[in-house]
Structures are given as C-alpha cells and as structure tokens.
Amino acid sequence: MASAPSSTSDIHLPDTARDLVKILVTGPFGVGKTTLIDSVSEIRPLHTEEHLTEASAQVDDLDGVREKTTTTVAIDFGRISLPGGVVLYLFGTPGQERFRSLWDDIAYGALGALVLVDSRRVDASFDVLGLVEESGLPYAVAFNAFPDAPRHHTEDQLRAALDLEAGTPMVTCDAREANSSLDALLALVDHLIAHQTDRPSTEPR
C-alpha cells in the first residue's frame, strides 16, 4: 500500500519534482471528491464550497445525499508528490448539471481522470462518465466505500453496470483515508503510463 503524505505545511514543490501532471477528480454530486482531495493533499487544499439552499434543492438531485449541506461551485484543488519526481495536481470538478459549463475549462490540460462512483446510486455516474469519455481522457473508476453501500455486487456486475471497457481500472477506496485514496490515484497513474506506452509513436524514424 502507498504511503500517505506526512505533512501539509510546505507549499513549495520538492526539489525532486520532475513531471507535473494535472489530474481530474470527478464524479456525481456528493460522491466524495472534496473528501478524497482533502485526504491526500500535501498542501492546504483549495475549496470553493457553498451551503446548499432551498433554491438549489429545486435544481440539484439530492436523492441519496440528503445529509449533504455544502457543494463545490467551481473547483477543489490539491497536490501530492509521488516517488520518482511525479507531482499530481488534483482538480476536483463540481458534480451538478448546472455547473457543466465549467467542464471544458477545468479539464483543459488534464492527462487523466479519477471517476468516483457511489455503488448506492451507480446511475448518477453515467453523465460524468459520458463527459470523460467524450473528452478522450484516460480514466480509472474508484468506488467510494460508503458505510451503507451494498456489498453483494461482483466486479463483473459493476463493470457491466457502468459499461466499462476491459482495460479501464476499477478499484474500491475510502475517500476519507489517505492511503486508500492514494492507492486509487496510483491505479490511475499506472493506467496513464500504460496508455502512453501503448500509443503509437509519432517520432520520426
């Protein structure tokens, strides 16, 4: 298992930083994107959260997340340094349909996406997965392990429900736990490395 960051006090990049990689942390409303970035970031995360109001309840689907009181209205941002000089810049996207116009701007320059899914409401992830696939970004799927999430689904059933290609990584994580969240990000990083290796070279021969 990967080791979690030990300190959030140093905002400066480590001297060993070599590859700076932009990653999207995305998923539907209330799936745990802000929590995951909080758990792994080595710097104090940036949040743009606002309290939910009665007005927003008319346009936001709160089914399954009635206990949620705040929402991201622009981005979450964090940073984590990995061994080998790789630094991930984590950009959390808002989960509601009304913020969809921000997607292209937030996704610009990203190399990949970690899509968080709630197994209690898998269908809530379809729109986000569609956006990621339309963007052409390689991605991994992480099921956030909520305490009351069903445990009887098999991996094949979950893959079929999300219509995932065989090569798309699918893991389970607890977004509250740094090591677990980091393992999910490492699954994505491994996938990105494999994706780059598999791409035909455009270098002149």
Short mmCIF file of C-alpha atoms in Angstrom, two decimals:
data_model
loop_
_atom_site.label_atom_id
_atom_site.label_comp_id
_atom_site.label_asym_id
_atom_site.label_seq_id
_atom_site.Cartn_x
_atom_site.Cartn_y
_atom_site.Cartn_z
CA MET A 1 0.00 0.00 0.00
CA ALA A 2 1.23 3.52 -0.78
CA SER A 3 2.21 5.88 1.98
CA ALA A 4 0.14 8.96 2.68
CA PRO A 5 1.68 12.44 2.80
CA SER A 6 3.11 13.21 6.21
CA SER A 7 2.76 16.98 6.23
CA THR A 8 0.55 19.68 4.75
CA SER A 9 2.68 22.62 5.85
CA ASP A 10 5.06 23.03 2.88
CA ILE A 11 3.56 24.77 -0.16
CA HIS A 12 6.77 24.64 -2.19
CA LEU A 13 7.42 21.95 -4.76
CA PRO A 14 10.02 19.42 -3.66
CA ASP A 15 13.44 19.69 -5.30
CA THR A 16 12.88 16.24 -6.81
CA ALA A 17 9.84 17.37 -8.81
CA ARG A 18 10.30 16.39 -12.45
CA ASP A 19 6.91 15.65 -14.04
CA LEU A 20 3.93 17.85 -13.19
CA VAL A 21 0.65 16.15 -14.05
CA LYS A 22 -2.86 17.58 -13.99
CA ILE A 23 -5.50 15.06 -12.89
CA LEU A 24 -9.27 15.48 -12.67
CA VAL A 25 -11.08 14.06 -9.66
CA THR A 26 -14.63 13.84 -10.88
CA GLY A 27 -17.94 12.15 -10.22
CA PRO A 28 -21.54 12.99 -9.38
CA PHE A 29 -22.75 15.28 -6.63
CA GLY A 30 -21.97 14.04 -3.12
CA VAL A 31 -19.66 11.17 -4.13
CA GLY A 32 -16.64 12.28 -2.09
CA LYS A 33 -14.40 14.27 -4.42
CA THR A 34 -13.66 17.02 -1.90
CA THR A 35 -13.05 14.43 0.81
CA LEU A 36 -10.57 12.50 -1.34
CA ILE A 37 -8.56 15.59 -2.22
CA ASP A 38 -8.55 16.62 1.44
CA SER A 39 -7.23 13.23 2.48
CA VAL A 40 -4.18 13.14 0.18
CA SER A 41 -3.15 16.73 -0.45
CA GLU A 42 0.28 17.69 0.88
CA ILE A 43 -0.72 21.36 0.81
CA ARG A 44 -3.76 23.02 2.30
CA PRO A 45 -6.46 22.24 -0.29
CA LEU A 46 -8.35 24.99 -2.05
CA HIS A 47 -12.14 24.63 -1.87
CA THR A 48 -14.97 26.63 -3.41
CA GLU A 49 -17.80 25.25 -1.30
CA GLU A 50 -21.07 26.98 -0.56
CA HIS A 51 -24.00 25.95 1.59
CA LEU A 52 -26.93 24.33 -0.14
CA THR A 53 -30.09 26.42 -0.05
CA GLU A 54 -33.77 25.79 -0.62
CA ALA A 55 -33.37 27.37 -4.05
CA SER A 56 -30.69 24.86 -5.08
CA ALA A 57 -32.87 22.00 -3.90
CA GLN A 58 -35.17 22.79 -6.81
CA VAL A 59 -32.41 22.04 -9.37
CA ASP A 60 -29.99 19.65 -7.62
CA ASP A 61 -30.80 15.97 -7.27
CA LEU A 62 -30.37 15.23 -3.55
CA ASP A 63 -31.58 11.65 -3.77
CA GLY A 64 -29.19 9.55 -1.69
CA VAL A 65 -27.27 12.55 -0.32
CA ARG A 66 -29.88 14.23 1.86
CA GLU A 67 -27.33 14.70 4.65
CA LYS A 68 -25.08 16.86 2.46
CA THR A 69 -25.13 20.58 3.39
CA THR A 70 -22.45 22.09 1.11
CA THR A 71 -21.44 21.81 -2.53
CA THR A 72 -18.44 22.68 -4.70
CA VAL A 73 -19.34 25.53 -7.05
CA ALA A 74 -16.11 25.81 -9.05
CA ILE A 75 -13.18 23.51 -8.19
CA ASP A 76 -11.32 21.77 -5.43
CA PHE A 77 -7.54 21.80 -5.74
CA GLY A 78 -4.79 19.81 -4.05
CA ARG A 79 -1.31 18.48 -4.73
CA ILE A 80 0.50 15.25 -3.99
CA SER A 81 4.12 14.31 -4.76
CA LEU A 82 4.85 10.72 -5.77
CA PRO A 83 8.12 8.82 -5.82
CA GLY A 84 10.23 9.39 -8.92
CA GLY A 85 9.60 13.12 -9.13
CA VAL A 86 5.96 12.89 -10.29
CA VAL A 87 3.68 15.58 -8.84
CA LEU A 88 -0.08 15.31 -9.27
CA TYR A 89 -2.15 18.48 -9.36
CA LEU A 90 -5.66 17.39 -8.40
CA PHE A 91 -8.63 19.35 -9.75
CA GLY A 92 -11.99 18.36 -8.30
CA THR A 93 -14.96 19.14 -10.52
CA PRO A 94 -18.43 20.21 -9.37
CA GLY A 95 -20.94 17.39 -9.60
CA GLN A 96 -24.19 19.13 -10.53
CA GLU A 97 -25.57 19.53 -14.04
CA ARG A 98 -25.86 23.30 -13.57
CA PHE A 99 -22.05 23.60 -13.44
CA ARG A 100 -21.45 21.57 -16.59
CA SER A 101 -20.38 24.70 -18.50
CA LEU A 102 -17.19 24.72 -16.38
CA TRP A 103 -16.15 21.23 -17.51
CA ASP A 104 -14.08 22.15 -20.58
CA ASP A 105 -12.15 24.85 -18.71
CA ILE A 106 -11.38 22.59 -15.74
CA ALA A 107 -10.47 19.62 -17.95
CA TYR A 108 -8.14 21.62 -20.21
CA GLY A 109 -4.60 20.24 -19.99
CA ALA A 110 -5.51 17.24 -17.85
CA LEU A 111 -3.80 13.92 -18.61
CA GLY A 112 -6.41 11.71 -16.98
CA ALA A 113 -9.35 11.47 -14.60
CA LEU A 114 -10.23 9.53 -11.48
CA VAL A 115 -14.00 8.98 -11.57
CA LEU A 116 -15.54 8.40 -8.14
CA VAL A 117 -18.68 6.27 -8.07
CA ASP A 118 -21.20 5.60 -5.30
CA SER A 119 -22.41 1.99 -5.56
CA ARG A 120 -25.68 3.02 -3.85
CA ARG A 121 -26.55 5.13 -6.91
CA VAL A 122 -24.47 3.92 -9.82
CA ASP A 123 -26.76 5.57 -12.37
CA ALA A 124 -25.79 9.00 -11.02
CA SER A 125 -22.33 8.48 -12.58
CA PHE A 126 -23.49 7.95 -16.17
CA ASP A 127 -23.43 11.62 -17.19
CA VAL A 128 -19.95 12.21 -15.74
CA LEU A 129 -18.56 9.08 -17.39
CA GLY A 130 -20.04 10.31 -20.66
CA LEU A 131 -18.24 13.64 -20.29
CA VAL A 132 -14.93 11.95 -19.53
CA GLU A 133 -15.26 9.60 -22.49
CA GLU A 134 -16.25 12.44 -24.82
CA SER A 135 -13.15 14.35 -23.73
CA GLY A 136 -10.94 11.40 -24.68
CA LEU A 137 -9.24 11.37 -21.28
CA PRO A 138 -7.93 8.04 -19.98
CA TYR A 139 -9.59 7.31 -16.66
CA ALA A 140 -9.89 4.95 -13.74
CA VAL A 141 -13.02 4.28 -11.69
CA ALA A 142 -12.95 4.22 -7.88
CA PHE A 143 -15.98 3.07 -5.89
CA ASN A 144 -16.05 5.14 -2.72
CA ALA A 145 -16.83 2.74 0.12
CA PHE A 146 -19.71 4.37 1.98
CA PRO A 147 -20.62 2.51 5.19
CA ASP A 148 -24.10 1.57 3.95
CA ALA A 149 -23.05 0.71 0.39
CA PRO A 150 -24.20 -2.68 -0.89
CA ARG A 151 -21.51 -5.36 -0.77
CA HIS A 152 -23.14 -8.09 -2.84
CA HIS A 153 -22.26 -6.81 -6.33
CA THR A 154 -19.46 -8.60 -8.16
CA GLU A 155 -16.75 -6.78 -10.12
CA ASP A 156 -18.24 -8.04 -13.37
CA GLN A 157 -21.68 -6.73 -12.40
CA LEU A 158 -20.28 -3.30 -11.56
CA ARG A 159 -18.29 -3.16 -14.79
CA ALA A 160 -21.37 -4.11 -16.75
CA ALA A 161 -23.50 -1.50 -14.95
CA LEU A 162 -21.01 1.22 -15.93
CA ASP A 163 -20.33 -0.28 -19.38
CA LEU A 164 -16.58 -0.12 -18.76
CA GLU A 165 -14.03 -1.36 -21.24
CA ALA A 166 -11.95 -4.30 -20.06
CA GLY A 167 -8.79 -2.20 -19.76
CA THR A 168 -10.33 0.51 -17.56
CA PRO A 169 -9.02 0.20 -13.98
CA MET A 170 -11.72 -0.23 -11.35
CA VAL A 171 -10.87 -0.12 -7.64
CA THR A 172 -12.55 0.43 -4.30
CA CYS A 173 -11.38 3.17 -1.96
CA ASP A 174 -12.35 5.02 1.19
CA ALA A 175 -12.04 8.70 0.29
CA ARG A 176 -11.60 9.57 3.97
CA GLU A 177 -8.41 7.52 4.23
CA ALA A 178 -5.22 8.96 2.73
CA ASN A 179 -3.59 5.63 1.91
CA SER A 180 -6.74 4.29 0.29
CA SER A 181 -7.26 7.44 -1.78
CA LEU A 182 -3.63 7.45 -2.82
CA ASP A 183 -3.86 3.84 -3.96
CA ALA A 184 -6.78 4.83 -6.21
CA LEU A 185 -4.73 7.65 -7.71
CA LEU A 186 -1.79 5.29 -8.26
CA ALA A 187 -4.10 2.93 -10.16
CA LEU A 188 -4.87 5.84 -12.48
CA VAL A 189 -1.19 6.79 -12.81
CA ASP A 190 -0.28 3.21 -13.75
CA HIS A 191 -3.06 3.28 -16.35
CA LEU A 192 -1.78 6.58 -17.78
CA ILE A 193 1.73 5.16 -18.08
CA ALA A 194 0.40 2.06 -19.85
CA HIS A 195 -1.78 4.26 -22.08
CA GLN A 196 1.23 6.33 -23.14
CA THR A 197 3.29 3.20 -23.75
CA ASP A 198 0.58 1.67 -25.93
CA ARG A 199 0.14 4.77 -28.09
CA PRO A 200 1.88 4.63 -31.49
CA SER A 201 4.98 6.79 -31.58
CA THR A 202 4.83 9.99 -33.63
CA GLU A 203 8.59 10.43 -33.51
CA PRO A 204 10.32 10.42 -36.92
CA ARG A 205 12.13 7.18 -37.64
#
